[in-house]
Coordinates of C-alpha atoms in Angstrom, one line a residue:
M1 CA 128.4 118.1 36.7
L2 CA 131.4 115.7 38.2
T3 CA 132.7 115.2 41.8
I4 CA 135.5 113.2 43.1
G5 CA 136.7 111.4 45.8
V6 CA 136.7 108.0 47.8
F7 CA 133.2 108.0 49.3
D8 CA 134.4 104.7 51.6
G9 CA 131.0 105.5 53.0
V10 CA 128.9 108.1 51.8
H11 CA 128.9 109.9 55.0
R12 CA 126.7 113.1 55.8
G13 CA 130.3 115.0 54.4
H14 CA 129.3 113.2 51.2
A15 CA 126.1 113.3 51.2
Q16 CA 126.9 117.4 50.9
L17 CA 129.6 117.0 48.2
I18 CA 126.6 115.4 46.5
S19 CA 123.4 117.4 47.0
R20 CA 125.9 120.2 45.7
A21 CA 126.8 118.3 42.4
V22 CA 123.1 117.3 41.6
K23 CA 121.5 120.7 42.4
S24 CA 124.4 122.1 39.7
A25 CA 123.9 119.8 37.7
A26 CA 120.1 120.0 37.6
A27 CA 120.4 123.8 36.8
R28 CA 123.2 122.9 34.6
G29 CA 121.5 120.3 32.3
V30 CA 123.8 118.2 32.7
P31 CA 124.1 114.7 33.8
A32 CA 125.7 114.2 37.4
A33 CA 128.7 112.0 38.1
L34 CA 130.4 110.7 40.7
M35 CA 134.3 109.4 40.7
T36 CA 135.7 106.8 43.2
F37 CA 138.7 104.3 43.0
D38 CA 139.5 100.9 44.2
P39 CA 141.4 99.4 44.8
H40 CA 141.3 101.7 47.9
P41 CA 145.3 104.6 46.6
M42 CA 146.5 104.4 49.9
E43 CA 146.5 99.6 49.2
V44 CA 148.2 101.1 45.7
V45 CA 150.8 104.2 47.4
R46 CA 151.7 101.5 50.2
P47 CA 150.3 98.1 50.0
G48 CA 149.0 96.4 52.9
S49 CA 147.7 99.4 54.1
H50 CA 144.4 99.0 53.0
P51 CA 142.4 100.8 55.5
A52 CA 138.4 98.7 56.9
Q53 CA 136.2 99.7 54.4
L54 CA 133.5 101.1 55.0
T55 CA 131.6 100.3 52.8
T56 CA 131.6 98.1 49.9
L57 CA 131.4 99.6 45.3
T58 CA 128.3 98.1 45.3
R59 CA 126.8 100.1 47.8
R60 CA 129.0 103.3 46.9
A61 CA 126.6 103.3 43.8
E62 CA 123.4 102.4 45.5
L63 CA 123.6 105.0 48.4
A64 CA 124.3 107.8 45.2
E65 CA 121.7 106.7 43.6
E66 CA 120.3 107.7 46.2
L67 CA 121.5 110.8 46.0
G68 CA 120.3 111.7 43.1
V69 CA 123.3 110.9 41.4
D70 CA 123.4 109.9 37.6
V71 CA 126.4 107.9 36.5
F72 CA 128.3 106.4 38.8
C73 CA 132.1 106.2 37.2
V74 CA 134.8 103.4 39.1
M75 CA 138.4 104.9 37.9
P76 CA 140.6 101.5 38.6
F77 CA 144.0 102.6 40.2
T78 CA 147.1 101.2 39.5
Q79 CA 151.1 102.5 39.2
D80 CA 150.0 104.3 36.2
F81 CA 147.2 105.7 37.5
M82 CA 148.6 107.1 40.3
K83 CA 152.4 108.9 38.5
L84 CA 150.0 111.1 36.5
T85 CA 151.3 114.7 37.2
P86 CA 148.1 116.7 38.0
A87 CA 147.7 118.7 34.3
R88 CA 147.9 115.4 33.3
Y89 CA 145.5 113.5 35.4
V90 CA 142.9 116.9 34.8
H91 CA 143.6 117.1 30.8
D92 CA 143.1 112.9 30.7
L93 CA 140.8 112.1 32.5
L94 CA 138.4 115.2 33.2
V95 CA 138.0 116.7 30.3
E96 CA 138.8 114.2 27.4
R97 CA 136.6 111.4 29.5
L98 CA 134.3 113.2 31.0
H99 CA 133.9 116.5 29.0
V100 CA 133.0 118.5 32.7
A101 CA 132.2 122.0 32.6
E102 CA 132.0 122.0 36.4
V103 CA 134.1 119.6 39.5
V104 CA 133.0 120.0 43.2
I105 CA 135.3 118.3 45.8
G106 CA 136.0 118.7 49.6
D107 CA 138.6 122.1 50.2
N108 CA 141.1 118.5 51.7
F109 CA 140.7 116.9 48.4
T110 CA 144.3 116.1 46.3
F111 CA 145.2 115.1 43.2
G112 CA 147.8 113.6 40.8
K113 CA 151.7 112.7 41.4
K114 CA 152.6 112.2 44.6
A115 CA 149.5 114.2 46.2
A116 CA 150.1 117.6 44.0
G117 CA 147.3 118.8 43.3
T118 CA 145.6 120.9 45.9
V119 CA 141.4 122.8 45.2
A120 CA 143.9 125.8 44.2
T121 CA 145.0 123.5 41.5
M122 CA 142.3 122.5 39.8
R123 CA 140.7 125.8 40.1
E124 CA 144.3 127.2 37.8
L125 CA 143.3 123.3 36.0
G126 CA 140.0 124.4 35.7
L127 CA 141.1 128.0 33.9
R128 CA 142.5 126.4 31.1
F129 CA 140.5 124.2 30.1
G130 CA 136.8 125.4 30.5
F131 CA 135.6 124.7 34.0
E132 CA 134.3 125.6 37.8
V133 CA 135.9 124.2 40.5
D134 CA 133.6 124.1 43.7
G135 CA 135.6 123.3 46.4
V136 CA 133.5 122.6 49.3
K137 CA 133.8 122.6 53.4
L138 CA 133.7 119.2 54.8
V139 CA 130.3 119.5 57.3
G140 CA 131.1 118.2 61.4
E141 CA 129.3 118.5 64.5
H142 CA 130.8 119.4 68.3
A143 CA 134.3 120.1 66.9
V144 CA 134.9 117.0 65.2
T145 CA 134.6 116.8 61.3
F146 CA 133.0 114.2 59.3
S147 CA 134.8 111.7 57.2
S148 CA 135.9 108.4 57.0
T149 CA 138.9 107.7 58.8
Y150 CA 137.3 109.2 62.0
I151 CA 134.0 107.3 61.4
R152 CA 136.2 104.3 61.2
A153 CA 137.8 105.1 64.7
C154 CA 134.4 105.0 66.1
V155 CA 133.4 101.9 64.9
D156 CA 136.8 100.7 66.2
A157 CA 135.9 101.7 69.0
G158 CA 132.6 99.6 69.6
D159 CA 130.2 103.8 69.1
M160 CA 127.6 102.8 66.8
A161 CA 125.6 106.3 67.8
A162 CA 128.2 108.1 67.0
A163 CA 129.4 106.0 63.6
A164 CA 125.5 106.7 63.1
E165 CA 125.5 110.1 63.4
A166 CA 128.3 110.5 61.0
L167 CA 126.8 108.5 58.3
G168 CA 123.6 109.5 58.5
R169 CA 122.8 105.5 59.5
P170 CA 123.7 103.1 60.9
H171 CA 127.5 101.2 60.0
R172 CA 126.6 98.3 57.8
V173 CA 128.3 94.7 57.3
E174 CA 127.3 93.1 53.9
G175 CA 128.2 89.4 53.8
V176 CA 127.0 85.4 53.0
V177 CA 126.0 83.6 55.0
V178 CA 128.4 80.6 55.8
H179 CA 128.0 77.5 58.4
G180 CA 129.4 77.9 61.3
D181 CA 130.4 75.0 64.5
G182 CA 127.1 75.4 65.1
R183 CA 126.6 75.9 68.7
G184 CA 123.5 78.7 68.0
R185 CA 121.3 76.3 67.2
E186 CA 122.0 73.5 70.8
L187 CA 121.6 76.9 73.0
G188 CA 118.4 77.9 70.9
F189 CA 119.2 81.0 69.7
P190 CA 120.6 80.4 66.5
T191 CA 122.5 82.3 63.9
A192 CA 123.8 83.4 60.6
N193 CA 127.2 83.6 60.7
V194 CA 128.5 86.2 58.3
A195 CA 131.7 86.0 56.6
P196 CA 131.7 89.6 55.2
P197 CA 134.4 90.8 52.2
M198 CA 138.5 91.3 53.2
H199 CA 138.9 94.5 54.8
A200 CA 135.4 94.9 55.6
A201 CA 135.2 97.5 58.9
I202 CA 134.2 95.4 62.0
P203 CA 133.0 97.0 65.4
A204 CA 134.4 96.3 68.8
D205 CA 134.2 93.0 70.0
G206 CA 130.5 92.5 71.8
V207 CA 126.8 92.2 71.6
Y208 CA 125.0 94.2 69.5
A209 CA 121.4 96.3 68.2
G210 CA 120.2 95.7 65.0
W211 CA 119.1 95.2 61.5
F212 CA 119.2 92.2 59.9
T213 CA 118.2 92.7 55.9
V214 CA 118.3 89.1 53.4
L215 CA 119.4 91.1 49.8
G216 CA 119.5 88.3 47.4
P217 CA 120.7 86.5 45.4
G218 CA 117.2 85.0 46.3
P219 CA 114.2 83.4 48.4
T220 CA 115.1 82.4 51.3
I221 CA 112.6 79.3 52.9
G222 CA 111.6 80.3 55.9
T223 CA 109.6 83.9 58.1
V224 CA 112.8 86.1 57.3
T225 CA 111.5 87.9 53.6
P226 CA 114.7 89.3 51.5
G227 CA 114.5 92.8 51.7
D228 CA 112.3 94.0 54.8
R229 CA 114.0 94.4 57.8
A230 CA 114.1 92.3 60.7
M231 CA 114.9 93.5 64.5
A232 CA 118.6 90.9 65.5
A233 CA 121.4 90.2 68.3
I234 CA 124.6 90.6 66.8
S235 CA 127.6 89.0 68.5
V236 CA 130.9 90.2 67.7
G237 CA 134.7 88.0 68.2
T238 CA 135.5 84.3 68.8
N239 CA 133.1 83.6 71.1
P240 CA 135.6 83.0 74.7
T241 CA 133.6 80.7 76.3
F242 CA 134.5 77.8 73.9
S243 CA 137.8 79.7 73.3
G244 CA 137.2 80.5 70.2
R245 CA 139.3 81.6 67.6
S246 CA 138.3 83.1 64.6
R247 CA 137.0 86.3 65.0
T248 CA 133.1 86.1 64.0
V249 CA 130.4 87.9 63.3
E250 CA 126.8 86.3 64.3
A251 CA 122.9 87.5 63.8
Y252 CA 119.9 86.0 66.4
V253 CA 117.4 87.1 64.3
L254 CA 114.6 87.6 67.1
D255 CA 111.7 87.0 65.5
G256 CA 112.0 85.0 62.3
E257 CA 113.8 81.7 61.3
A258 CA 115.0 80.5 57.6
D259 CA 116.9 78.4 55.7
L260 CA 120.2 81.6 55.2
Y261 CA 122.9 80.0 54.4
G262 CA 125.1 80.3 50.2
Q263 CA 123.0 83.9 51.4
H264 CA 124.7 87.6 50.9
V265 CA 122.9 89.5 53.4
A266 CA 123.4 93.3 55.6
V267 CA 123.4 93.9 59.3
D268 CA 123.0 97.7 60.4
F269 CA 125.2 98.0 63.9
V270 CA 122.5 100.0 66.2
E271 CA 123.9 100.2 69.6
H272 CA 126.1 98.2 71.3
L273 CA 124.7 96.6 74.2
R274 CA 127.5 94.6 76.2
G275 CA 131.2 93.6 76.0
M276 CA 132.4 89.8 75.1
R277 CA 133.2 87.8 78.0
K278 CA 134.0 84.3 78.6
F279 CA 131.1 82.5 80.6
D280 CA 131.3 79.6 83.7
S281 CA 128.7 78.0 82.4
L282 CA 126.2 77.0 79.0
D283 CA 123.5 78.2 81.4
A284 CA 125.3 81.4 82.4
L285 CA 125.5 82.2 78.3
V286 CA 121.7 81.4 77.8
E287 CA 121.2 83.6 80.2
A288 CA 123.2 86.6 78.9
M289 CA 122.1 86.0 75.7
G290 CA 118.4 86.2 76.7
Y291 CA 119.1 89.1 78.1
D292 CA 120.7 90.1 75.1
V293 CA 118.0 89.8 73.0
D294 CA 115.4 91.3 75.2
N295 CA 117.5 94.4 75.8
A296 CA 117.8 94.4 72.0
R297 CA 113.9 94.4 71.2
K298 CA 114.1 96.8 73.8
V299 CA 116.4 99.5 72.0
L300 CA 115.4 98.8 68.0
G301 CA 111.3 98.9 69.7
A302 CA 112.1 102.4 70.4

């Protein structure tokens, strides 16, 4: 049993596909497999056009496992792979390598050279090679179809509520904590400067309420417990009060302190609190940061 797609975000539409595949696999008594691609196909088709990435491969694998997937298969998307005809794609990959009994795909799924293969093509090839095909209509609400493109637009606009509705959870940015300028500590709000991976989907500049989680690689020194999430006020932007130029993601953990440098962490964005502003004085900035912390606590406490 196989479901195929990029699955960036593993959003509610993806979850529906995966659920169908998992249930069908259980009924047939076979493993449920998910196949995704790396790098993103757009980066190979049109180099330099890689869309913002909603989830890392590791995160996708974790979410797929939570949904009941037995096998998480990553297919390298190369120039040669891109040139496979739909028939070769199905025969060489799905039949010869994976021995599929059924393929579950979205009704907008395309595959093979120049995206010539469609759900109808897959059904024709399924009849030839002896497997079934389930083409699933993508889900949505309020006349909006849930898709990775839609969620990227929500994140880019800072609309974390809409992104979370489509994802089924808050949007997450992962990264390693690196040394920053140290200004937060000087102002009484020590922050973790999170360096995300290339192409990560970063929300619009502003201040957000969210959750902070230490993922690893080892124990921290302080009150932040690895694996447990903590309330956080998160700043995204260039620090205009200090005429900054580099765009950063900085998280202030509300009720904890730890030595986090070098740690792999996750920041889950829950709600946009305010836009990024340039303050006339440090006192005004500190006062605003105090309000941000209070507002983040209210949002997350609710």
